[in-house]
Amino acid sequence: MPGVMRLKPTILGVSLTVVLCLPLAAWTFYKPVWLLAPSLAGVSCITDVICTDAPKRSDEARKLYAEAFACVARKLGPIKSRPRAVFCTSDACARSFGLGRSTAKTVGPLGTIFGPRAWKPHYVRHELIHQIQNERLGTYRALRSPKWFIEGMAYSLSEDPRSPLAEPFEQYRSLFEAWSRSVGKDELWQKASEL
Ligand SMILES: [Zn+2]
């Protein structure tokens, strides 16, 4: 497979270790698990965390990631990890990572899959905001947090240009913005963990 030929030895080593350590059923039935070893799923990894099925658009993927990373850090504090991101230009690529009907999807700590329509700054920021939510709140608490907070924050702070958003997301965004005006920036994550 062409993607494997482009692998750096260290990435190949990590990928093979991951493959060998997970049960076969996980790779067969839970497609997002391929985020752990994307280069073995046929995409090219252009950095240790950014992969794409369109190497010609590597610069674009890299810029989108860097801009979103900096923007989220400016608004919410530094992202401690560098979340893995797969940028797909084809539906087949997106499907192979289990994207489904969504434009993009963050799968807990595994990383994010961006589909063909998600190559836009606000989509990449949106998903990195979900990553920092997982990081600061913990994946379990983030899953149990109110939807208005999780999605409202992502739509608001990603500067999503759509107005109004389809419901319930417009309402979630309004609720988050009202809530965030009532808490200080320094106590945001503490207050969020109490929701
Ligand atoms: Zn979201």
PDB file of C-alpha atoms and ligand atoms in Angstrom, residues 104 126-127 130 133 150-151 154-155 169, ligand 1:
ATOM      1  CA  ALA A 104     -15.892  15.919  11.121  1.00  0.00           C
ATOM      2  CA  HIS A 126     -14.390  23.242  16.413  1.00  0.00           C
ATOM      3  CA  GLU A 127     -12.848  19.786  16.666  1.00  0.00           C
ATOM      4  CA  HIS A 130     -13.604  19.192  21.595  1.00  0.00           C
ATOM      5  CA  GLN A 133     -12.631  19.776  26.447  1.00  0.00           C
ATOM      6  CA  ILE A 150     -19.944  21.122  24.781  1.00  0.00           C
ATOM      7  CA  GLU A 151     -21.407  22.089  21.415  1.00  0.00           C
ATOM      8  CA  ALA A 154     -17.355  24.641  20.022  1.00  0.00           C
ATOM      9  CA  TYR A 155     -19.699  26.593  17.735  1.00  0.00           C
ATOM     10  CA  PHE A 169     -27.081  24.387  17.880  1.00  0.00           C
TER      11      PHE A 169
HETATM   12 ZN    ZN B   1     -19.126  19.460  17.899  1.00  0.00          ZN
END
